[in-house]
PDB file of C-alpha atoms in Angstrom:
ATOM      1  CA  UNK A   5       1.977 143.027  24.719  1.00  0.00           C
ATOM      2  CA  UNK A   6       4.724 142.141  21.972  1.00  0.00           C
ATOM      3  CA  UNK A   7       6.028 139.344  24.367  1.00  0.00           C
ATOM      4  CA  UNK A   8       2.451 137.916  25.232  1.00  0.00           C
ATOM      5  CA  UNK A   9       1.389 137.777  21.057  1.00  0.00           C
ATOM      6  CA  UNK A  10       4.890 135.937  20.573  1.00  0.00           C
ATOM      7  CA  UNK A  11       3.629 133.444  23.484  1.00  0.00           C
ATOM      8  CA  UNK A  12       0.388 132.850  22.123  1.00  0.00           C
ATOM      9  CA  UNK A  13       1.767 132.271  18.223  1.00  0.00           C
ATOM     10  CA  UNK A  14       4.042 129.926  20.173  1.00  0.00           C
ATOM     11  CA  UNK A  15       1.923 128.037  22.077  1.00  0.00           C
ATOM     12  CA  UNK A  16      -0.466 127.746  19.045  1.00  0.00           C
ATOM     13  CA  UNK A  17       2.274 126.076  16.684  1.00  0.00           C
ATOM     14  CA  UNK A  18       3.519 124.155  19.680  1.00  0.00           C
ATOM     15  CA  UNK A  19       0.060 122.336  20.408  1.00  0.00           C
ATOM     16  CA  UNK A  20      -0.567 119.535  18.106  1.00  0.00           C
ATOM     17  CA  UNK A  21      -3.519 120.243  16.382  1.00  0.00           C
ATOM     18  CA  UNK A  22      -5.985 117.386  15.874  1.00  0.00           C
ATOM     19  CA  UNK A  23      -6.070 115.133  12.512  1.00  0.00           C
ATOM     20  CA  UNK A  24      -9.438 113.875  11.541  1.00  0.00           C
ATOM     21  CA  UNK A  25     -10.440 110.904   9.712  1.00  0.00           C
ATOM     22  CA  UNK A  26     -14.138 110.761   8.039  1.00  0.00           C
ATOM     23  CA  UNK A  27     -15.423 107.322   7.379  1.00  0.00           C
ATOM     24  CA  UNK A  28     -17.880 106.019   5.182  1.00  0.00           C
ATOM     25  CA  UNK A  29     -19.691 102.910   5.011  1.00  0.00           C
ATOM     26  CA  UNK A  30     -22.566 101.623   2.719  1.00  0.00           C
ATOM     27  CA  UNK A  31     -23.487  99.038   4.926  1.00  0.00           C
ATOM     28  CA  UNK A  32     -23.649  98.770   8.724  1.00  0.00           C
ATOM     29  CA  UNK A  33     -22.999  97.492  11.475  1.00  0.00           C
ATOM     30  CA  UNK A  34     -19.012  97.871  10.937  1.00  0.00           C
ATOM     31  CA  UNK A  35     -15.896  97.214  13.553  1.00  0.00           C
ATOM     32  CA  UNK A  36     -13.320  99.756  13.076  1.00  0.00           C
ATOM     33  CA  UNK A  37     -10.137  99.338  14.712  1.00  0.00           C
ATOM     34  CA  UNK A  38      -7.442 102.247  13.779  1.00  0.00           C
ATOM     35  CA  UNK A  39      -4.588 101.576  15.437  1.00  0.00           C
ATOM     36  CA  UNK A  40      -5.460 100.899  19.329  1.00  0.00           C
ATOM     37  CA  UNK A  41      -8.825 102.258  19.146  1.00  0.00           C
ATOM     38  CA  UNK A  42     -11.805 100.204  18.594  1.00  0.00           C
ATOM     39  CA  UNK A  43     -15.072 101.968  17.141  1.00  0.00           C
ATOM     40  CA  UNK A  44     -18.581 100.460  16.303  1.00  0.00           C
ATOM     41  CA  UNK A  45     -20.200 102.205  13.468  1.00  0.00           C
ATOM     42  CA  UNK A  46     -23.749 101.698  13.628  1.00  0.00           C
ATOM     43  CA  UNK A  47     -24.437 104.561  11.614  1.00  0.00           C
ATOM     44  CA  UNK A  48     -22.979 104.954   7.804  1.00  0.00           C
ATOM     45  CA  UNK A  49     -20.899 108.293   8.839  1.00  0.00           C
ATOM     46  CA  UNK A  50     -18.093 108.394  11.359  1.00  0.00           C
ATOM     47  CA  UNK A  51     -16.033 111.263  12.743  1.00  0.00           C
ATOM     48  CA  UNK A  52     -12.908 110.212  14.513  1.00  0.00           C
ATOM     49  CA  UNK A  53      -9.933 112.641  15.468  1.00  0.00           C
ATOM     50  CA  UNK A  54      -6.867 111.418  16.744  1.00  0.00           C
ATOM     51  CA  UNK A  55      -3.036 112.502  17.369  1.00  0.00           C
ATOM     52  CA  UNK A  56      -0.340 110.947  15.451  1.00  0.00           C
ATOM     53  CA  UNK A  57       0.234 110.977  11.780  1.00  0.00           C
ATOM     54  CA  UNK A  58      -0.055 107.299  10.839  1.00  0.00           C
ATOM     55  CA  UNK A  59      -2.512 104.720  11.532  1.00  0.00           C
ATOM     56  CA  UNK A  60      -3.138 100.978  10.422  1.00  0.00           C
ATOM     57  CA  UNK A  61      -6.863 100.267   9.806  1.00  0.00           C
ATOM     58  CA  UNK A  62      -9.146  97.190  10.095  1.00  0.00           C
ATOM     59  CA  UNK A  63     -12.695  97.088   9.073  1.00  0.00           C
ATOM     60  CA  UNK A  64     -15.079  94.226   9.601  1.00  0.00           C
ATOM     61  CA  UNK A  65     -18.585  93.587   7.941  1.00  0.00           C
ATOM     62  CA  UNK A  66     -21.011  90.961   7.176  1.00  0.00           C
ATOM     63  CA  UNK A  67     -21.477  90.499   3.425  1.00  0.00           C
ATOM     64  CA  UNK A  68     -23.457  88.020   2.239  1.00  0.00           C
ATOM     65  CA  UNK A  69     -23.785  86.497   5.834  1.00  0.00           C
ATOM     66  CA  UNK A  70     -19.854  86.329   5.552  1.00  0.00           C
ATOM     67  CA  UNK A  71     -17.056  88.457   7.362  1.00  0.00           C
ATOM     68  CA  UNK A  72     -15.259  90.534   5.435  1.00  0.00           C
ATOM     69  CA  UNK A  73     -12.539  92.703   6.683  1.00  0.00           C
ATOM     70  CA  UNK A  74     -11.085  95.412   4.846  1.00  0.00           C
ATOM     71  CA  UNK A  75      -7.290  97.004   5.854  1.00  0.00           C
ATOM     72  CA  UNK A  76      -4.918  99.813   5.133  1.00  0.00           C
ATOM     73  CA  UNK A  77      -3.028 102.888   6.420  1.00  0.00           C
ATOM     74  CA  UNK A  78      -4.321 106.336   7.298  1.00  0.00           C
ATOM     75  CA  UNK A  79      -1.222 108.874   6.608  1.00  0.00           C
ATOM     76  CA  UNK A  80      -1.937 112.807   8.110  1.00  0.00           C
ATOM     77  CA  UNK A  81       1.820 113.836   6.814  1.00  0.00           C
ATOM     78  CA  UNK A  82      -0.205 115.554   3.921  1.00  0.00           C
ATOM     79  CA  UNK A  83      -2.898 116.702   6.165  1.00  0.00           C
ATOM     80  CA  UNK A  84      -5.028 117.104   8.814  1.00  0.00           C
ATOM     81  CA  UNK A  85      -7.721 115.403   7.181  1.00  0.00           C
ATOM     82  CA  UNK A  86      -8.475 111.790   5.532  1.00  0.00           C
ATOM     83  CA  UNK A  87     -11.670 110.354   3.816  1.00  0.00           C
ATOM     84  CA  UNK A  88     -11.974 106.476   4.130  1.00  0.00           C
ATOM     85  CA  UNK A  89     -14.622 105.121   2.121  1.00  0.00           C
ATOM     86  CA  UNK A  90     -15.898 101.059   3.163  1.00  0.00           C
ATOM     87  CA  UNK A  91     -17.749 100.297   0.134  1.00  0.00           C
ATOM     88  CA  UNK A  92     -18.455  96.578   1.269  1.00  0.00           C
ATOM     89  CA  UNK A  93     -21.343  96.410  -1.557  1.00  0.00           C
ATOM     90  CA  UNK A  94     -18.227  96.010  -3.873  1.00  0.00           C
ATOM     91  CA  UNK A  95     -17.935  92.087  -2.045  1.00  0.00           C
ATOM     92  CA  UNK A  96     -21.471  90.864  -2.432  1.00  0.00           C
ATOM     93  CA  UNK A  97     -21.823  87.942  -4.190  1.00  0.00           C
ATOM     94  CA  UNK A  98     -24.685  89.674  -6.921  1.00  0.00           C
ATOM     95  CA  UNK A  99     -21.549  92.756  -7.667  1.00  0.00           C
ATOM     96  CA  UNK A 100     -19.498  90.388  -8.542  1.00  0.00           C
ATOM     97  CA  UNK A 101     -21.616  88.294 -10.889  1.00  0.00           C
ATOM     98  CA  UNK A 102     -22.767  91.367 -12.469  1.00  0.00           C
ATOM     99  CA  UNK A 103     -19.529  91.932 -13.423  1.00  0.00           C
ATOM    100  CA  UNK A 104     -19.300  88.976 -14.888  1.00  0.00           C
ATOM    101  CA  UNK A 105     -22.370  88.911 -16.470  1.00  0.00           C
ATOM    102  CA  UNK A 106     -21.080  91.824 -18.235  1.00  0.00           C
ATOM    103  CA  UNK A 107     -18.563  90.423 -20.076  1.00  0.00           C
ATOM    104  CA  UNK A 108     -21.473  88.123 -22.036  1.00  0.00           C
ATOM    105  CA  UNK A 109     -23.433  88.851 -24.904  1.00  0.00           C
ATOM    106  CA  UNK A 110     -27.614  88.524 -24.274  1.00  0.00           C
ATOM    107  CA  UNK A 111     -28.630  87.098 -21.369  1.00  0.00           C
ATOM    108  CA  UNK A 112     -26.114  85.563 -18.680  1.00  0.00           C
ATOM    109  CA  UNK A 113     -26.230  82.297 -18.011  1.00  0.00           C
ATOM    110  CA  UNK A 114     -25.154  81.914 -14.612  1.00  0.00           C
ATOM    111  CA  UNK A 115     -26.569  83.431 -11.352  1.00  0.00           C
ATOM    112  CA  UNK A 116     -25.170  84.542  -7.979  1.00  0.00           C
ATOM    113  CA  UNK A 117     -26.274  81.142  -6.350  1.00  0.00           C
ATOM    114  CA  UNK A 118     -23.751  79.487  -9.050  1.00  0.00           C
ATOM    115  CA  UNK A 119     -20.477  80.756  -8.147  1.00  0.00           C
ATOM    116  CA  UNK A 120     -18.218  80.820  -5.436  1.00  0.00           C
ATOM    117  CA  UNK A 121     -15.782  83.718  -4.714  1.00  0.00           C
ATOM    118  CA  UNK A 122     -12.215  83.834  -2.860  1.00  0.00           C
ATOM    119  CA  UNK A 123     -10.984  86.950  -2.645  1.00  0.00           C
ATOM    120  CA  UNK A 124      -7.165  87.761  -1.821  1.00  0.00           C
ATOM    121  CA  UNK A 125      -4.533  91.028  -2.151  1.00  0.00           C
ATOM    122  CA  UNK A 126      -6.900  92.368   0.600  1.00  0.00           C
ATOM    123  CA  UNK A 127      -9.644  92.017  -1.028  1.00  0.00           C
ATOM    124  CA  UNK A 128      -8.462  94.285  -4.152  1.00  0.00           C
ATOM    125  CA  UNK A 129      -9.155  90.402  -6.548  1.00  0.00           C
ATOM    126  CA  UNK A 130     -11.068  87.899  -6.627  1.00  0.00           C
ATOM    127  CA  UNK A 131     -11.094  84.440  -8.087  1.00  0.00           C
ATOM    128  CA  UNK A 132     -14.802  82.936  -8.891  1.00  0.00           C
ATOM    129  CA  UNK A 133     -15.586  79.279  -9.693  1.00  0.00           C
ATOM    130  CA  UNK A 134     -19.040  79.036 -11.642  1.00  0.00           C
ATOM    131  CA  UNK A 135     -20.677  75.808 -11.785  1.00  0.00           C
ATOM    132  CA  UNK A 136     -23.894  75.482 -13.922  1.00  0.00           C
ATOM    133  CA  UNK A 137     -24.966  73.045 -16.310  1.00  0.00           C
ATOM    134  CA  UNK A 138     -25.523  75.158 -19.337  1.00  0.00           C
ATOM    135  CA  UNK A 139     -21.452  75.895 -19.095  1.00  0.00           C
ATOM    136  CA  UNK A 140     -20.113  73.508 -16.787  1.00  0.00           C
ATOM    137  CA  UNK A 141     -17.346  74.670 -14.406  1.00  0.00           C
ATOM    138  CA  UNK A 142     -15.454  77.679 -15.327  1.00  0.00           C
ATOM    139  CA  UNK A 143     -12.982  80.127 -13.673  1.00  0.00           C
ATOM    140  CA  UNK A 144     -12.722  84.424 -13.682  1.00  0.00           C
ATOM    141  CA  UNK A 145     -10.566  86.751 -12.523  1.00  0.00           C
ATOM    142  CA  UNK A 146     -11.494  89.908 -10.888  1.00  0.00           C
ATOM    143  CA  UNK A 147      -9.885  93.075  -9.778  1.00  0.00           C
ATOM    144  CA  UNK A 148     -11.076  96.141  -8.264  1.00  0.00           C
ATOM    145  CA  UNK A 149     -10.115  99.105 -10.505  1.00  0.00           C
ATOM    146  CA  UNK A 150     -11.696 102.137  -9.264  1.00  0.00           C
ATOM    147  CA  UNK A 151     -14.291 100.900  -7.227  1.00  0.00           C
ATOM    148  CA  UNK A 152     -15.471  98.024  -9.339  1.00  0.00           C
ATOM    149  CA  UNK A 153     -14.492  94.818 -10.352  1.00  0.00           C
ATOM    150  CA  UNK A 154     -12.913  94.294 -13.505  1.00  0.00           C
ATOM    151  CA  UNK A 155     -12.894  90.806 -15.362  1.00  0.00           C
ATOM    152  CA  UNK A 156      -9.361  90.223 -15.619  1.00  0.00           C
ATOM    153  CA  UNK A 157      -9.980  86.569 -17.442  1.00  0.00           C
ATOM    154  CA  UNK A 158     -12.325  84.190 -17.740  1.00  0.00           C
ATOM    155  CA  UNK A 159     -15.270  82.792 -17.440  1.00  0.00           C
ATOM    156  CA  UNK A 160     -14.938  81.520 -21.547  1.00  0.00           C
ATOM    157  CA  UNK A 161     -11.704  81.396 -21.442  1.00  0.00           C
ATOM    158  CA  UNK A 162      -8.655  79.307 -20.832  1.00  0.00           C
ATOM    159  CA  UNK A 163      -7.134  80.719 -18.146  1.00  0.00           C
ATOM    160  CA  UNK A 164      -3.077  80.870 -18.061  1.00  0.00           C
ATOM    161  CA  UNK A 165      -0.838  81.203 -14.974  1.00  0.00           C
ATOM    162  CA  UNK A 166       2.504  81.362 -14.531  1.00  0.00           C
ATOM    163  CA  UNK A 167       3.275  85.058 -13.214  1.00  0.00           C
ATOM    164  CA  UNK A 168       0.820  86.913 -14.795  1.00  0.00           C
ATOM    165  CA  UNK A 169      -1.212  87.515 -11.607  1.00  0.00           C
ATOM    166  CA  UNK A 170      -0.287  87.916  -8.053  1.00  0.00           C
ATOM    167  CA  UNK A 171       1.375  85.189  -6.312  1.00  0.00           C
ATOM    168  CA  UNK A 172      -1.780  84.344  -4.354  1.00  0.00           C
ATOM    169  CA  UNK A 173      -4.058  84.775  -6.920  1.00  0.00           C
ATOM    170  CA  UNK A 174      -2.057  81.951  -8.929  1.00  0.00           C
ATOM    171  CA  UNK A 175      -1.980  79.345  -5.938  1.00  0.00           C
ATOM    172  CA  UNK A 176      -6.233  80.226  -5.483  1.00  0.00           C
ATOM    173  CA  UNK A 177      -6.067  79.486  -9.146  1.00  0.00           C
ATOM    174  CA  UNK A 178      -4.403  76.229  -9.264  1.00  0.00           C
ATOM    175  CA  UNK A 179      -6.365  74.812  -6.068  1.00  0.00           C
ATOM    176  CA  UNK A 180     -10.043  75.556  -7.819  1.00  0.00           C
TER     177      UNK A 180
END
């Protein structure tokens, strides 16, 4: 009986048990791909397990009648189990301007149909060209900072390169 309980404590540390990954989206439909596998979410909850410890991620949506694909890692060498959140409202064009909008006094001047976003860094900034006639043409500088975007610089401001932001962000900033 001694030898059989040793077995079965072996066998049970032995067998890989499964990781899980929970994911989250506020919008749907969604294309997951973690690592090989491909997964349609057409539901906002998803319940995946799988077997090794690390994973690459892709996620693809359509914001604003635009793809946007979000990326990462998915690590299990801490545990079992890993929460991914999609929060693709964060990319639609009327989040952004309301942060924007935020960083003026009264009423804002501007609406979503006036600006035009590129987003870069995996979609963790964004640069925004405004065009309307009450201010003319003016840049801003976003970057998500826990789960919103912050104004960085800009719109009534002159905005200064020259290694302050992220390589990419400067070229997006220079070709506006």
């Amino acid at each position: 009986l001694l030898l059989l309980t040793l077995v079965g404590v072996g066998v049970y540390f032995a067998v890989p048990r499964g990781n899980k990954v929970e994911v989250y989206s506020d919008t749907v439909p969604v294309e997951l791909e973690i690592g090989d596998n491909k997964y349609s979410m057409d539901n906002k909850q998803l319940v995946i397990s799988l077997g090794e410890n690390s994973y690459q991620y892709r996620a693809s949506a359509l914001v604003d009648g635009k793809e946007v694909v979000l990326g990462g890692d998915i690590s299990f060498a801490n545990s079992k189990k890993q929460i991914l959140r999609l929060n693709y409202s964060l990319y639609s064009k009327q989040a952004v301007t309301n942060a924007l909008c935020e960083t003026f006094s009264g009423s804002c001047p501007f609406s979503s149909k006036n600006i035009n976003i590129t987003y870069l860094e995996n979609h963790q900034w964004a640069v925004v060209v405004i065009d309307t006639p009450s201010l003319g043409r003016a840049k801003a500088v976003l970057q998500t900072i826990d789960g919103r975007w912050e104004v960085s610089d800009g719109p009534a401001t002159n905005i200064e390169t020259g290694g302050y932001y992220p390589g990419s962000v400067e070229e997006a900033l220079n070709e506006v």
